[in-house]
Amino acid sequence: MSRHADIRASVPVVRRDSGEVATLAGEGDDPYLWLEDLGSGADAALWVRDRNEETIAALTGGETFAGLQDEIRQVFDADDRVPWPRWRGDAFYNFWKDAAHPRGVWRRATLDQYRRREPEWNTLLDVDALAAAEDENWVWQDVTVLRPGYERCLISLSRGGGDAAVVREFDLRRRVFVEDGFSLPEAKSDVRWIDADHVYVATDFGPGSLTSSGYPRVVKRWRRGTPLSEAEVVHEGHADDVCVWASHDPTPGYERDFAGRRLDFYRSESYLLTKAGERIRIAVPPDAQWQPHREWLLVRPRTQWNVGGVTHPAGALLAARFDAFLAGERELTVLFQPDAHTALDSYARTRNHLILATLADVQSRLEVLTPDGTGWRREPLAGPSKLDHSEIVGTEPDHSDAYLLASEGFLRPAALLHGHIGGAVETLKREPEFFDVGGHAVRQFFATSDDGTRVPYFVVGDPSATAGPSLLTGYGGYEVCQTPYYSGVVGRGWLARGGSYVVANIRGGGEYGPRWHRAAMRENRPRAYEDFAAVAADLVSRGITTPAQLGIEGGSNGGLLMGVMLTRYPELFGAVVASVPLLDMRRYHRLLAGASWIAEYGDPDRQEDWAYLRRYSPYHNVRGDRQYPPVLFVTSTRDDRVHPGHARKMAARLREYGHEVAYYENVEGGHGAAANNEQRAFVRALIYEFLWRKLTRTAAVPRQIPPVRDQVRW
C-alpha cells in the first residue's frame, strides 16, 4: 500500500443512512473537523490535493479550456485597460499587473502625463523585483501616504495574498524603503500617519492584544526612532469588540485626532482626542456613519434617529457644525432624504462641495451640494451619461473642487472622467471593448418575493433568444450594492458564447439603503434567499431560461447564498458555483475573522440564534435522499478571512452522500482566491467551463474568437 493510501485510510469517514438529516448540535459531532487544519497535518493537505487533481483532470483538458483561459487572461493583461488611479496631491498613483509584471508595479504620474495615450509613469516599487530579491512570495495589499507633503508612505505586503501583512515605510522621493523606518511584522495591522515622525498603530502586541475576531484590541501612538514596545497606549477595546482604531485628520486649519472601538460590524463608539488629553464623545447613534468635513460633521444613521425634536429616517445624510455639535447643539440640516425607491449610495468631499451618488431603483444619479451661508444648494453634476452607472473614484479635498468619476454599463466599457465642479468634464481614459455587444441588451425586471416585496434584477443578453443557459449572481449582505458594471471577463467567458448574465438586487444589500439591508439581517436572513429564489423563478416564467439551464455563482457571503440555494432550492438550478464561501454557520464565528460577522448573522452560541441559523446553515442541511445540482467550490488555503474549512467540509459532506461535487483550492490568493492574473484567469476559466458543461450538457466550451476592437479614442 502506498504512503498516499496509508494516510487516506487513516482519515475518519462517517457513513449515514441516505435519509438522515445531520443535526450536529455540537462541534464534537462534526466528522470533518479535521479538514479545518491549515497547519502541518498531512490528512487535510492530501485531501485538498486529491480534490484539486480530480477537478483539474475533469475540467481543464483539451484546447477549449486553454483557449478560454487565454481569452480571459488577455482581458486581465490588456495594455489598453484603464490604469485606475488613486489621487494624492498633484499625482495619480496606480498599481498595475500584466504579463510582464504578474505581482505588479506601483507607479505614479501627473495629470498631464496621465492624459497621454501612453502615460509617462514613474515607477515607485516593482513587487516582482522585490519578491525575487528577498525570496518572498509578496502580494501587494495597500499603501497609506502621508498628507499633506506626500513624501513618505507605509506599504503593506502580504505573503500569498492573505489579510495579514507586513508594513514597511517607503520614501517616495528616493523610491526606497526607509532604513530603520516604521516597520511591522506580519499581522492584521492598522497603521495611520499623524505626522512625519508619529503614527497610530493597532497591531498584534502580544498575548491579550487581539479581539476574538483576530483584529487589534489596542491602538498606540508610536514615535519614530523608538521601540514599538515604548509606544503610548491611546485607546483600548474589549476582547469581544471587532477592533479599535485611531486616526489624524490633517486638513489644513481643521487638524483633529480621533479614536474609537468597533463594537460589532455596524456599531462603534468614537471620540475626539484633544491636545489637552480629553476624550470628547462623538454623540451620534452607535450604528451611524460619520465623517468630519472641514467645519462640518456629516452623519448617516443606519436606523431612525430622534434628535433635537426631529425624527430622521435610516439612510438620511445630515450635516451639523462640528464644534457646535460637540458642544451640545443639535441643529441638523438634511442633505439627503431616502424614499421607497431612492437610497444614498456614497458621497465624496471636495474643498468646497459634496458630491452625492444616489440610486433610484438601482440606477445612479449624481448631484452637487454647496453650503452657501443659509443652507445647502443642490444641482446635478455634469458629465456622466444617465444610461450608465457612475461612481466617485476620487477627489482631493485639501486642494480643489476637481473630481474623478467612473461611468460604465453592462455593455458599455468604463470611462474615467475628470472634471471640476462648475467647469468642463473630460474623458481621460476608456476601457477597450473586449467582446462584441451586438445583439445584446440590458433589461431590468422585478420579481415578487414570498412576502410580496418587489425585487429588482438586471438581465444582460440577447432579448430575442429562446430559453438558454443563464448565469445568475447575487450577494445580499452587509449593505453592499450590486450595481451595473462592464466586465470583459463575463463578456468573453459567458455572453459571447450565447449565455445570459443576470444580477439580482436582493435584500441584505444596500440598493434601497439600510432598510433593504436590515430586512435580511440575523433571523430575517431567509428573506434574501427567498428573493433570490423568486428571481430564479421569474427568469423561467419569462422564458429567459429553464431550471436545467440556470447556473448560479457567488462568493464570500454570496457563497453562503449559493450554499443555501443548493440545499434549500435545488430544483431551481442546473449548476452552482460557491467561491470562498461561508457554509458552516455553527462554527463560522470561531474561524478566523468570523466573530466580526455576528451582527450580520447572529451568534451560534446563543440557543435562540442557533435555532434560526440551523434551519439554513448549508453544511447542516445536506441530505442523502434529495437531488442536488452539480456544484463547484473554489477557495484558497491563504484565505485568512473566510476559512477554507467551510468549502472543504461542505464538499466532503456532499461526497459522502454521493452527490456530484467539484472542488478547487488555490494555495495562495487570500480572500480573492487568486494572487496574480494567471491564477485569476485559471479560476475564472474553471468556473465558466464547469457551468457551461453542466448547463448545456456539452463536453467542452467552444472556442470563441474575440471580435476586432474598434480603435480606442481618448
XYZ file of C-alpha atoms in Angstrom:
714
model
C 0.000 0.000 0.000
C 1.376 3.412 -0.938
C 2.089 6.187 1.546
C -0.805 8.117 -0.005
C -3.200 5.261 0.552
C -1.973 4.724 4.109
C -2.801 8.313 5.028
C -6.186 8.217 3.327
C -7.025 5.045 5.204
C -6.416 6.854 8.487
C -8.854 9.694 7.690
C -12.142 9.346 9.601
C -15.131 8.751 7.304
C -18.692 8.736 8.642
C -21.482 6.984 6.756
C -25.172 7.633 7.326
C -28.403 6.257 6.010
C -29.409 8.250 2.932
C -32.439 9.842 4.551
C -30.867 11.011 7.785
C -30.515 14.751 8.375
C -27.337 15.634 10.256
C -28.084 17.520 13.461
C -24.554 18.363 14.576
C -25.718 20.059 17.738
C -22.156 20.480 18.942
C -18.717 20.783 17.462
C -17.761 17.333 18.728
C -20.310 15.809 16.349
C -18.613 17.234 13.257
C -16.931 14.327 11.435
C -14.998 16.656 9.115
C -13.500 18.961 11.707
C -10.060 17.703 10.667
C -10.478 19.493 7.326
C -10.147 22.825 9.131
C -6.467 22.045 9.710
C -4.230 24.588 7.965
C -1.055 23.525 9.729
C 1.374 20.703 9.157
C -1.175 17.913 9.334
C -0.990 15.721 6.246
C -4.584 14.483 6.147
C -6.262 17.745 5.148
C -3.478 18.712 2.737
C -3.694 15.399 0.920
C -7.480 15.601 0.759
C -7.163 19.019 -0.899
C -4.531 17.730 -3.321
C -6.745 14.821 -4.328
C -9.766 17.052 -4.928
C -7.704 19.540 -6.942
C -6.298 16.786 -9.119
C -9.773 15.414 -9.793
C -11.191 18.806 -10.733
C -8.253 19.797 -12.915
C -8.339 16.477 -14.732
C -12.088 16.730 -15.322
C -12.295 20.352 -16.483
C -9.015 21.577 -17.913
C -8.046 19.009 -20.517
C -8.087 19.937 -24.195
C -7.730 23.053 -26.288
C -11.089 24.552 -25.404
C -10.180 25.209 -21.783
C -6.768 26.530 -22.752
C -8.397 28.848 -25.292
C -10.930 30.105 -22.761
C -8.236 30.710 -20.169
C -6.139 32.556 -22.733
C -9.036 34.809 -23.742
C -9.709 35.713 -20.113
C -6.009 36.245 -19.414
C -5.924 38.708 -22.334
C -8.536 40.812 -20.514
C -6.570 40.883 -17.280
C -3.264 41.642 -19.029
C -4.509 44.030 -21.728
C -2.180 47.010 -22.124
C -5.073 49.311 -23.017
C -7.025 48.754 -19.811
C -7.723 51.871 -17.784
C -4.954 52.292 -15.191
C -7.384 53.225 -12.419
C -5.736 55.856 -10.215
C -5.755 56.868 -6.586
C -5.448 60.612 -6.374
C -2.994 62.045 -3.880
C -1.872 65.655 -4.080
C -0.883 66.517 -7.634
C -0.228 62.931 -8.704
C -2.189 59.892 -9.843
C -0.952 56.638 -8.283
C -1.668 53.288 -9.890
C -0.932 49.647 -9.080
C -0.599 47.647 -12.312
C -0.386 43.951 -13.144
C 0.203 42.428 -16.562
C 2.049 39.528 -18.174
C 5.420 41.203 -17.628
C 4.574 42.175 -14.043
C 2.466 39.363 -12.530
C 2.971 40.645 -8.977
C 2.603 44.249 -10.087
C 4.284 47.641 -10.105
C 3.297 50.689 -8.100
C 3.742 53.877 -10.096
C 2.638 57.492 -10.409
C 2.137 60.230 -12.983
C 0.997 63.826 -13.052
C -2.380 64.639 -14.597
C -0.691 65.872 -17.795
C 1.397 62.699 -18.007
C -1.681 60.558 -17.334
C -3.676 62.250 -20.117
C -1.356 60.855 -22.779
C -2.345 57.788 -24.730
C 0.719 56.098 -23.212
C 1.130 57.781 -19.810
C 4.623 58.641 -18.680
C 4.855 56.603 -15.492
C 7.350 56.991 -12.693
C 7.847 53.519 -11.193
C 7.975 53.570 -7.406
C 8.094 49.864 -6.486
C 8.372 46.722 -8.614
C 6.887 43.944 -6.460
C 8.215 41.195 -8.759
C 11.759 42.507 -8.384
C 11.316 42.899 -4.626
C 9.981 39.342 -4.248
C 12.900 37.952 -6.233
C 15.483 39.962 -4.299
C 14.062 38.988 -0.908
C 12.952 35.457 -1.863
C 9.434 36.165 -0.581
C 6.006 35.483 -2.070
C 4.994 39.131 -1.808
C 1.476 40.184 -2.803
C 0.638 43.897 -2.806
C -2.038 44.794 -0.289
C -2.305 48.549 0.298
C -0.479 51.824 0.926
C -1.047 54.807 3.226
C 0.554 58.079 2.077
C 1.488 60.900 4.455
C -0.537 64.078 3.920
C -0.074 66.869 3.055
C 3.502 66.512 1.785
C 3.138 63.063 0.152
C 6.851 62.305 0.682
C 6.553 59.133 2.776
C 4.174 56.184 2.796
C 3.509 52.913 4.606
C 3.320 49.916 2.269
C 1.523 46.684 3.256
C 2.679 43.437 1.639
C 1.230 40.012 2.371
C 2.730 36.587 1.880
C 0.487 34.765 -0.552
C -2.371 37.279 -0.554
C -3.881 36.981 2.927
C -5.226 39.857 5.016
C -2.279 39.682 7.404
C 0.606 41.767 6.074
C 3.983 43.257 6.899
C 4.169 47.065 6.923
C 7.271 48.994 5.811
C 7.962 52.702 5.434
C 8.852 53.907 1.941
C 10.481 57.164 0.765
C 8.561 58.462 -2.257
C 11.295 60.901 -3.297
C 14.174 58.423 -3.302
C 11.934 55.416 -4.122
C 13.475 53.157 -1.495
C 12.362 51.600 1.768
C 13.406 53.735 4.733
C 16.232 52.153 6.684
C 15.212 51.932 10.350
C 11.850 53.443 9.397
C 8.443 52.402 10.713
C 8.111 48.640 10.232
C 5.766 45.925 11.489
C 5.928 42.128 11.220
C 3.125 40.138 9.624
C -0.210 40.791 11.326
C -3.644 42.253 10.696
C -2.474 45.782 11.453
C -3.976 49.239 11.081
C -1.303 51.964 10.799
C -2.115 55.634 10.068
C 0.060 58.715 9.841
C -0.107 61.533 12.376
C 2.885 63.465 11.065
C 6.294 62.636 9.608
C 7.565 61.308 12.946
C 4.466 59.739 14.515
C 1.891 57.107 13.580
C -1.103 55.482 15.196
C -0.559 51.734 15.204
C -3.004 48.953 16.046
C -1.448 45.514 15.664
C -0.652 42.271 17.458
C 1.276 43.474 20.525
C 1.327 40.003 22.085
C -0.988 37.956 24.323
C -4.273 39.694 25.070
C -3.859 42.404 22.438
C -6.291 40.941 19.881
C -10.065 40.675 19.865
C -11.969 37.441 19.389
C -12.238 38.419 15.709
C -8.451 38.407 15.392
C -8.079 42.182 14.975
C -6.190 44.629 17.230
C -7.716 45.450 20.610
C -5.159 48.163 21.443
C -4.033 51.214 19.464
C -0.872 53.185 20.321
C 0.920 56.364 19.332
C 4.379 55.441 18.065
C 7.247 57.934 17.725
C 9.976 57.493 15.128
C 13.227 56.052 16.414
C 11.696 54.407 19.483
C 10.864 50.714 20.043
C 7.288 49.699 19.418
C 7.190 48.413 22.987
C 7.534 52.011 24.208
C 4.612 53.325 22.148
C 1.945 55.119 24.191
C -1.490 53.489 24.502
C -4.134 55.768 23.009
C -7.244 53.616 23.184
C -8.283 50.112 24.184
C -11.276 47.992 23.355
C -12.805 44.854 24.805
C -11.993 41.296 23.817
C -15.415 40.855 22.195
C -15.162 44.050 20.125
C -14.259 43.780 16.461
C -11.265 46.164 16.650
C -10.017 49.585 17.737
C -8.634 52.461 15.677
C -7.183 55.943 15.838
C -6.700 58.498 13.065
C -5.477 62.015 12.373
C -7.291 64.440 10.061
C -4.585 66.726 8.583
C -6.962 69.071 6.734
C -5.231 72.479 6.992
C -6.979 74.592 9.593
C -9.070 71.661 10.820
C -6.461 69.262 12.212
C -8.106 66.773 14.560
C -7.419 63.373 16.122
C -9.972 60.638 16.699
C -10.113 57.198 18.295
C -12.754 54.570 18.740
C -13.764 50.961 19.063
C -15.870 48.903 16.712
C -18.403 47.208 18.986
C -19.566 44.961 16.163
C -19.687 45.146 12.385
C -22.128 48.082 12.435
C -21.877 49.760 15.835
C -18.995 51.875 17.067
C -18.018 54.282 19.823
C -15.931 57.280 18.748
C -14.094 60.159 20.401
C -12.330 63.390 19.549
C -8.882 63.438 21.172
C -7.910 66.936 22.274
C -4.408 68.285 22.773
C -5.215 68.572 26.474
C -5.718 64.824 26.636
C -9.525 64.902 26.770
C -11.807 62.396 25.035
C -14.974 64.020 23.776
C -17.637 61.576 22.654
C -18.957 61.963 19.093
C -22.574 61.675 20.252
C -24.114 60.081 17.184
C -26.047 56.794 17.273
C -23.719 53.783 17.627
C -24.752 52.427 14.229
C -24.384 55.757 12.398
C -21.615 56.512 9.930
C -19.975 59.895 10.475
C -17.195 61.943 8.920
C -15.643 65.373 9.522
C -15.606 67.759 6.572
C -13.737 70.939 7.463
C -16.156 72.839 9.755
C -18.898 70.246 9.219
C -19.868 66.915 10.743
C -21.655 64.586 8.320
C -23.846 61.838 9.791
C -25.641 58.955 8.087
C -27.806 56.976 10.577
C -28.497 53.311 9.849
C -31.645 53.341 11.970
C -34.214 56.022 12.714
C -32.706 58.843 14.797
C -34.789 61.088 17.038
C -32.694 64.154 17.819
C -33.449 67.811 18.562
C -37.175 67.132 18.376
C -36.890 65.815 14.805
C -37.045 62.217 13.561
C -34.609 61.389 10.778
C -35.052 58.150 8.809
C -32.415 55.475 8.361
C -30.247 56.230 5.351
C -30.551 60.011 5.543
C -27.453 62.229 5.279
C -27.279 65.043 7.816
C -24.888 67.950 8.388
C -24.102 69.891 11.544
C -21.466 72.433 12.515
C -18.743 70.241 14.037
C -17.817 72.398 17.048
C -21.426 73.269 17.786
C -22.483 69.625 17.708
C -19.735 68.613 20.139
C -20.821 71.498 22.383
C -24.319 70.012 22.561
C -26.237 71.832 19.826
C -28.416 69.596 17.662
C -29.264 71.725 14.651
C -29.011 69.301 11.710
C -29.512 70.042 8.038
C -30.939 67.277 5.852
C -28.693 66.760 2.818
C -30.406 63.600 1.611
C -33.773 62.072 2.451
C -34.436 58.489 1.237
C -37.763 57.292 -0.119
C -39.238 53.981 -1.220
C -37.243 53.970 -4.468
C -34.140 56.054 -3.727
C -31.124 55.484 -1.482
C -27.776 57.133 -0.869
C -25.003 55.051 -2.401
C -21.985 57.163 -1.413
C -20.680 60.698 -1.091
C -17.326 62.440 -1.509
C -15.890 65.740 -0.319
C -14.184 68.350 -2.446
C -12.721 71.506 -0.949
C -15.998 73.452 -1.036
C -18.665 70.936 -2.022
C -20.161 67.496 -1.509
C -20.870 65.098 -4.358
C -23.749 62.721 -3.655
C -24.215 59.447 -5.534
C -27.735 58.077 -5.158
C -29.589 55.053 -6.523
C -33.139 55.209 -7.866
C -34.275 51.613 -8.395
C -30.557 50.719 -8.698
C -29.890 53.383 -11.319
C -27.367 56.041 -10.351
C -27.770 59.791 -10.065
C -25.122 62.366 -9.107
C -25.593 65.821 -7.634
C -23.515 68.555 -6.022
C -24.315 70.161 -2.670
C -22.792 73.501 -1.707
C -23.089 75.338 1.634
C -23.990 78.955 0.874
C -24.331 80.534 4.296
C -28.070 79.986 4.702
C -28.286 76.340 3.692
C -27.031 73.865 1.123
C -27.645 74.483 -2.557
C -28.013 71.426 -4.821
C -27.638 70.892 -8.558
C -26.948 67.951 -10.909
C -23.328 67.006 -11.521
C -22.350 67.427 -15.155
C -20.584 64.725 -17.094
C -21.756 61.110 -16.741
C -24.344 59.526 -19.008
C -27.740 58.863 -17.475
C -27.658 55.436 -19.103
C -24.588 54.333 -17.145
C -23.799 53.604 -13.554
C -21.438 56.235 -12.175
C -19.201 56.111 -9.122
C -16.914 58.643 -7.469
C -13.333 57.481 -7.967
C -11.520 60.258 -6.166
C -11.260 63.874 -5.062
C -8.509 65.966 -3.488
C -10.404 67.958 -0.833
C -7.292 69.640 0.563
C -6.622 71.438 -2.702
C -9.506 71.749 -5.162
C -13.054 71.034 -6.284
C -11.932 68.647 -9.001
C -13.178 65.052 -9.128
C -12.726 61.719 -10.883
C -15.704 59.582 -11.900
C -16.090 56.116 -13.363
C -19.057 55.675 -15.665
C -19.978 52.295 -17.156
C -22.765 49.889 -18.071
C -23.079 46.149 -18.553
C -22.489 46.655 -22.287
C -20.596 49.948 -22.130
C -16.896 49.898 -21.185
C -15.975 52.037 -18.216
C -14.803 55.602 -18.801
C -12.712 57.641 -16.390
C -13.918 61.235 -16.273
C -12.112 64.235 -14.832
C -13.989 67.401 -14.037
C -14.133 70.469 -11.868
C -17.392 71.456 -10.203
C -18.868 74.236 -12.283
C -16.397 73.588 -15.083
C -15.740 71.298 -18.023
C -15.615 67.494 -17.922
C -13.141 65.445 -19.948
C -12.797 61.726 -20.602
C -9.295 60.758 -19.519
C -9.421 57.058 -20.367
C -11.867 54.444 -21.582
C -11.723 50.681 -21.266
C -11.421 48.759 -24.539
C -14.293 46.651 -25.830
C -13.426 43.066 -25.001
C -16.426 41.424 -26.683
C -18.989 42.145 -29.373
C -22.105 43.689 -27.778
C -24.120 43.423 -30.992
C -27.457 41.718 -30.393
C -27.209 42.147 -26.639
C -29.353 44.379 -24.461
C -29.764 45.246 -20.787
C -33.206 44.839 -19.272
C -34.416 45.418 -15.734
C -37.232 43.339 -14.265
C -38.845 42.961 -10.857
C -39.623 39.607 -9.262
C -42.107 39.184 -6.427
C -40.714 37.534 -3.304
C -42.687 35.319 -0.921
C -43.785 38.251 1.242
C -44.820 40.398 -1.734
C -41.634 42.504 -1.914
C -40.619 43.615 -5.413
C -37.015 42.582 -6.072
C -35.172 44.227 -8.997
C -32.735 42.390 -11.222
C -30.825 43.033 -14.439
C -30.661 40.672 -17.421
C -27.873 41.053 -19.983
C -28.078 39.096 -23.226
C -29.978 38.610 -26.463
C -33.604 39.635 -25.804
C -34.828 37.681 -28.835
C -33.177 34.392 -27.872
C -35.138 31.380 -26.752
C -34.601 29.958 -23.280
C -30.921 29.158 -22.886
C -28.001 28.947 -20.477
C -28.096 31.779 -17.949
C -25.786 32.720 -15.107
C -27.406 34.380 -12.087
C -25.348 36.058 -9.375
C -26.071 37.972 -6.180
C -24.691 38.911 -2.787
C -27.356 40.128 -0.386
C -25.387 41.180 2.679
C -23.558 43.906 4.585
C -25.459 46.688 2.773
C -23.349 46.049 -0.353
C -24.959 47.186 -3.627
C -24.860 45.122 -6.817
C -24.813 47.812 -9.493
C -24.273 47.608 -13.294
C -20.664 47.163 -14.393
C -18.731 46.279 -17.529
C -16.756 43.035 -17.392
C -14.657 41.817 -20.281
C -14.302 38.512 -18.429
C -18.065 37.974 -18.196
C -18.404 39.147 -21.797
C -15.843 36.730 -23.218
C -16.422 33.882 -20.810
C -20.221 33.902 -20.903
C -22.092 36.445 -23.038
C -20.059 35.887 -26.208
C -20.910 32.184 -26.030
C -24.627 32.821 -26.084
C -25.369 32.885 -22.372
C -27.421 35.443 -20.476
C -25.990 37.135 -17.396
C -28.254 38.131 -14.501
C -27.560 40.274 -11.424
C -30.105 40.103 -8.590
C -30.535 43.031 -6.175
C -31.825 41.007 -3.248
C -32.432 42.189 0.289
C -29.430 42.267 2.572
C -27.703 44.607 0.127
C -27.813 48.393 0.103
C -29.680 49.036 -3.126
C -32.504 50.702 -1.180
C -30.441 51.823 1.785
C -30.250 50.467 5.345
C -33.847 49.270 5.358
C -33.121 46.900 2.444
C -30.141 45.562 4.361
C -31.889 45.321 7.715
C -34.753 43.363 6.157
C -32.423 40.350 5.776
C -30.238 40.551 8.903
C -29.990 37.863 11.559
C -33.310 35.985 11.948
C -34.615 37.675 8.790
C -31.808 36.218 6.664
C -34.152 33.886 4.752
C -35.721 36.938 3.086
C -32.557 37.260 0.975
C -32.796 33.615 -0.053
C -36.485 33.902 -0.875
C -35.691 36.955 -3.020
C -33.013 35.082 -4.961
C -35.301 32.104 -5.490
C -38.029 34.477 -6.698
C -35.651 35.945 -9.297
C -34.735 32.444 -10.463
C -38.403 31.517 -10.860
C -39.158 34.806 -12.619
C -36.395 34.153 -15.171
C -38.039 30.841 -16.027
C -41.554 32.297 -16.192
C -40.324 34.962 -18.646
C -38.841 32.308 -20.895
C -35.267 33.535 -20.439
C -34.028 30.172 -19.180
C -35.094 26.852 -17.678
C -34.114 25.359 -14.318
C -31.774 22.901 -16.032
C -30.060 25.771 -17.877
C -29.828 28.181 -14.943
C -26.472 28.383 -13.184
C -25.672 30.494 -10.144
C -22.431 31.868 -8.738
C -21.462 33.890 -5.671
C -18.524 34.491 -3.353
C -17.973 35.030 0.379
C -21.402 35.987 1.773
C -22.572 35.320 -1.788
C -21.030 31.865 -1.377
C -23.291 31.334 1.628
C -26.172 32.376 -0.607
C -25.112 29.698 -3.097
C -24.927 27.071 -0.354
C -28.458 27.868 0.780
C -29.752 27.793 -2.792
C -28.119 24.394 -3.259
C -29.640 22.841 -0.161
C -32.975 24.678 0.057
C -33.948 25.289 -3.589
C -32.051 22.647 -5.604
C -34.894 22.139 -8.087
C -34.474 25.708 -9.396
C -30.922 25.312 -10.730
C -28.788 23.298 -13.116
C -25.388 24.081 -11.567
C -23.929 26.022 -8.627
C -20.547 27.690 -8.001
C -19.615 28.899 -4.495
C -16.349 30.814 -4.083
C -14.597 31.428 -0.712
C -17.959 30.652 0.917
C -19.344 30.623 4.428
C -21.189 27.334 4.832
C -20.859 26.071 8.412
C -22.962 28.543 10.380
C -22.386 26.565 13.598
C -18.656 27.353 13.685
C -18.230 30.379 11.446
C -17.697 32.684 14.436
C -14.819 30.520 15.683
C -12.898 30.562 12.402
C -10.539 33.459 11.545
C -12.458 36.766 11.278
C -15.843 35.115 11.723
C -16.652 36.641 15.110
C -16.785 40.069 13.483
C -19.849 39.000 11.480
C -22.104 38.080 14.403
C -24.040 41.341 13.984
C -24.930 40.262 10.442
C -25.874 36.627 11.051
C -26.307 36.031 14.786
C -24.372 34.169 17.470
C -24.491 30.368 17.132
C -23.580 30.018 20.811
C -26.931 31.580 21.742
C -29.657 28.944 21.599
C -32.226 31.324 20.113
C -29.806 32.362 17.339
C -28.702 28.841 16.512
C -32.377 27.872 16.209
C -32.756 30.033 13.081
C -29.193 29.606 11.800
C -29.593 25.836 11.927
C -32.572 25.992 9.593
C -30.494 27.358 6.704
C -26.845 26.527 7.520
C -25.836 24.719 4.294
C -23.399 22.344 5.970
C -26.120 21.158 8.345
C -28.805 20.725 5.711
C -27.163 18.327 3.268
C -29.284 15.226 2.773
C -28.685 11.981 1.016
C -32.277 11.480 -0.141
C -32.514 14.726 -2.091
C -31.242 15.534 -5.556
C -28.829 18.450 -5.860
C -27.461 20.144 -8.950
C -23.701 19.704 -9.539
C -21.653 22.166 -7.508
C -18.124 23.590 -7.706
C -16.410 25.048 -4.637
C -13.466 27.428 -5.083
C -11.351 28.669 -2.189
C -7.787 29.467 -1.100
C -5.515 27.973 1.537
C -4.298 31.521 2.219
C -7.749 32.977 2.795
C -7.395 34.314 6.337
C -10.822 35.946 6.319
C -13.265 33.153 5.408
C -11.706 29.858 6.438
C -11.276 27.324 3.586
C -12.614 24.722 6.004
C -16.137 25.860 5.076
C -15.736 24.744 1.469
C -13.667 21.680 2.351
C -16.196 20.303 4.807
C -19.188 21.029 2.579
C -17.548 19.240 -0.337
C -16.691 16.282 1.885
C -20.248 16.006 3.188
C -21.747 16.116 -0.310
C -19.252 13.495 -1.497
C -20.163 11.322 1.478
C -23.738 11.148 0.205
C -22.676 10.546 -3.382
C -23.639 13.956 -4.783
C -21.811 15.475 -7.742
C -19.263 17.973 -6.430
C -16.066 19.524 -7.774
C -13.516 21.313 -5.620
C -10.559 23.594 -6.287
C -8.369 25.224 -3.645
C -5.647 27.625 -4.697
C -2.585 27.516 -2.457
C -2.437 31.341 -2.334
C -4.571 34.341 -3.167
C -6.287 35.203 0.098
C -9.992 36.029 0.046
C -9.816 36.682 -3.694
C -8.674 33.067 -4.273
C -6.001 34.280 -6.729
C -2.755 36.197 -6.239
C -1.992 37.212 -9.834
C -3.581 37.460 -13.283
C -2.554 33.948 -14.294
C -4.327 32.480 -11.283
C -7.341 34.765 -11.766
C -7.693 33.661 -15.385
C -7.379 29.995 -14.432
C -10.058 30.245 -11.732
C -12.490 32.148 -13.969
C -11.957 29.701 -16.829
C -12.525 26.802 -14.441
C -15.811 28.318 -13.284
C -17.125 29.051 -16.778
C -16.036 25.655 -18.097
C -17.849 23.923 -15.252
C -21.022 25.950 -15.686
C -21.138 25.692 -19.460
C -20.671 21.937 -19.438
C -23.360 21.379 -16.822
C -25.921 23.807 -18.274
C -25.517 22.854 -21.942
C -24.665 19.185 -21.462
C -21.680 19.630 -23.760
C -18.287 18.111 -23.226
C -16.439 21.374 -23.561
C -16.765 25.095 -24.117
C -16.433 26.031 -27.817
C -13.626 28.444 -28.656
C -14.877 31.976 -29.206
C -12.686 34.222 -31.344
C -12.851 37.720 -29.842
C -14.063 40.485 -32.161
C -11.735 43.043 -33.610
C -11.908 46.001 -31.267
C -12.623 49.460 -32.535
C -9.829 51.963 -32.309
C -9.948 53.417 -28.803
C -10.323 57.181 -28.705
C -9.416 59.155 -25.597
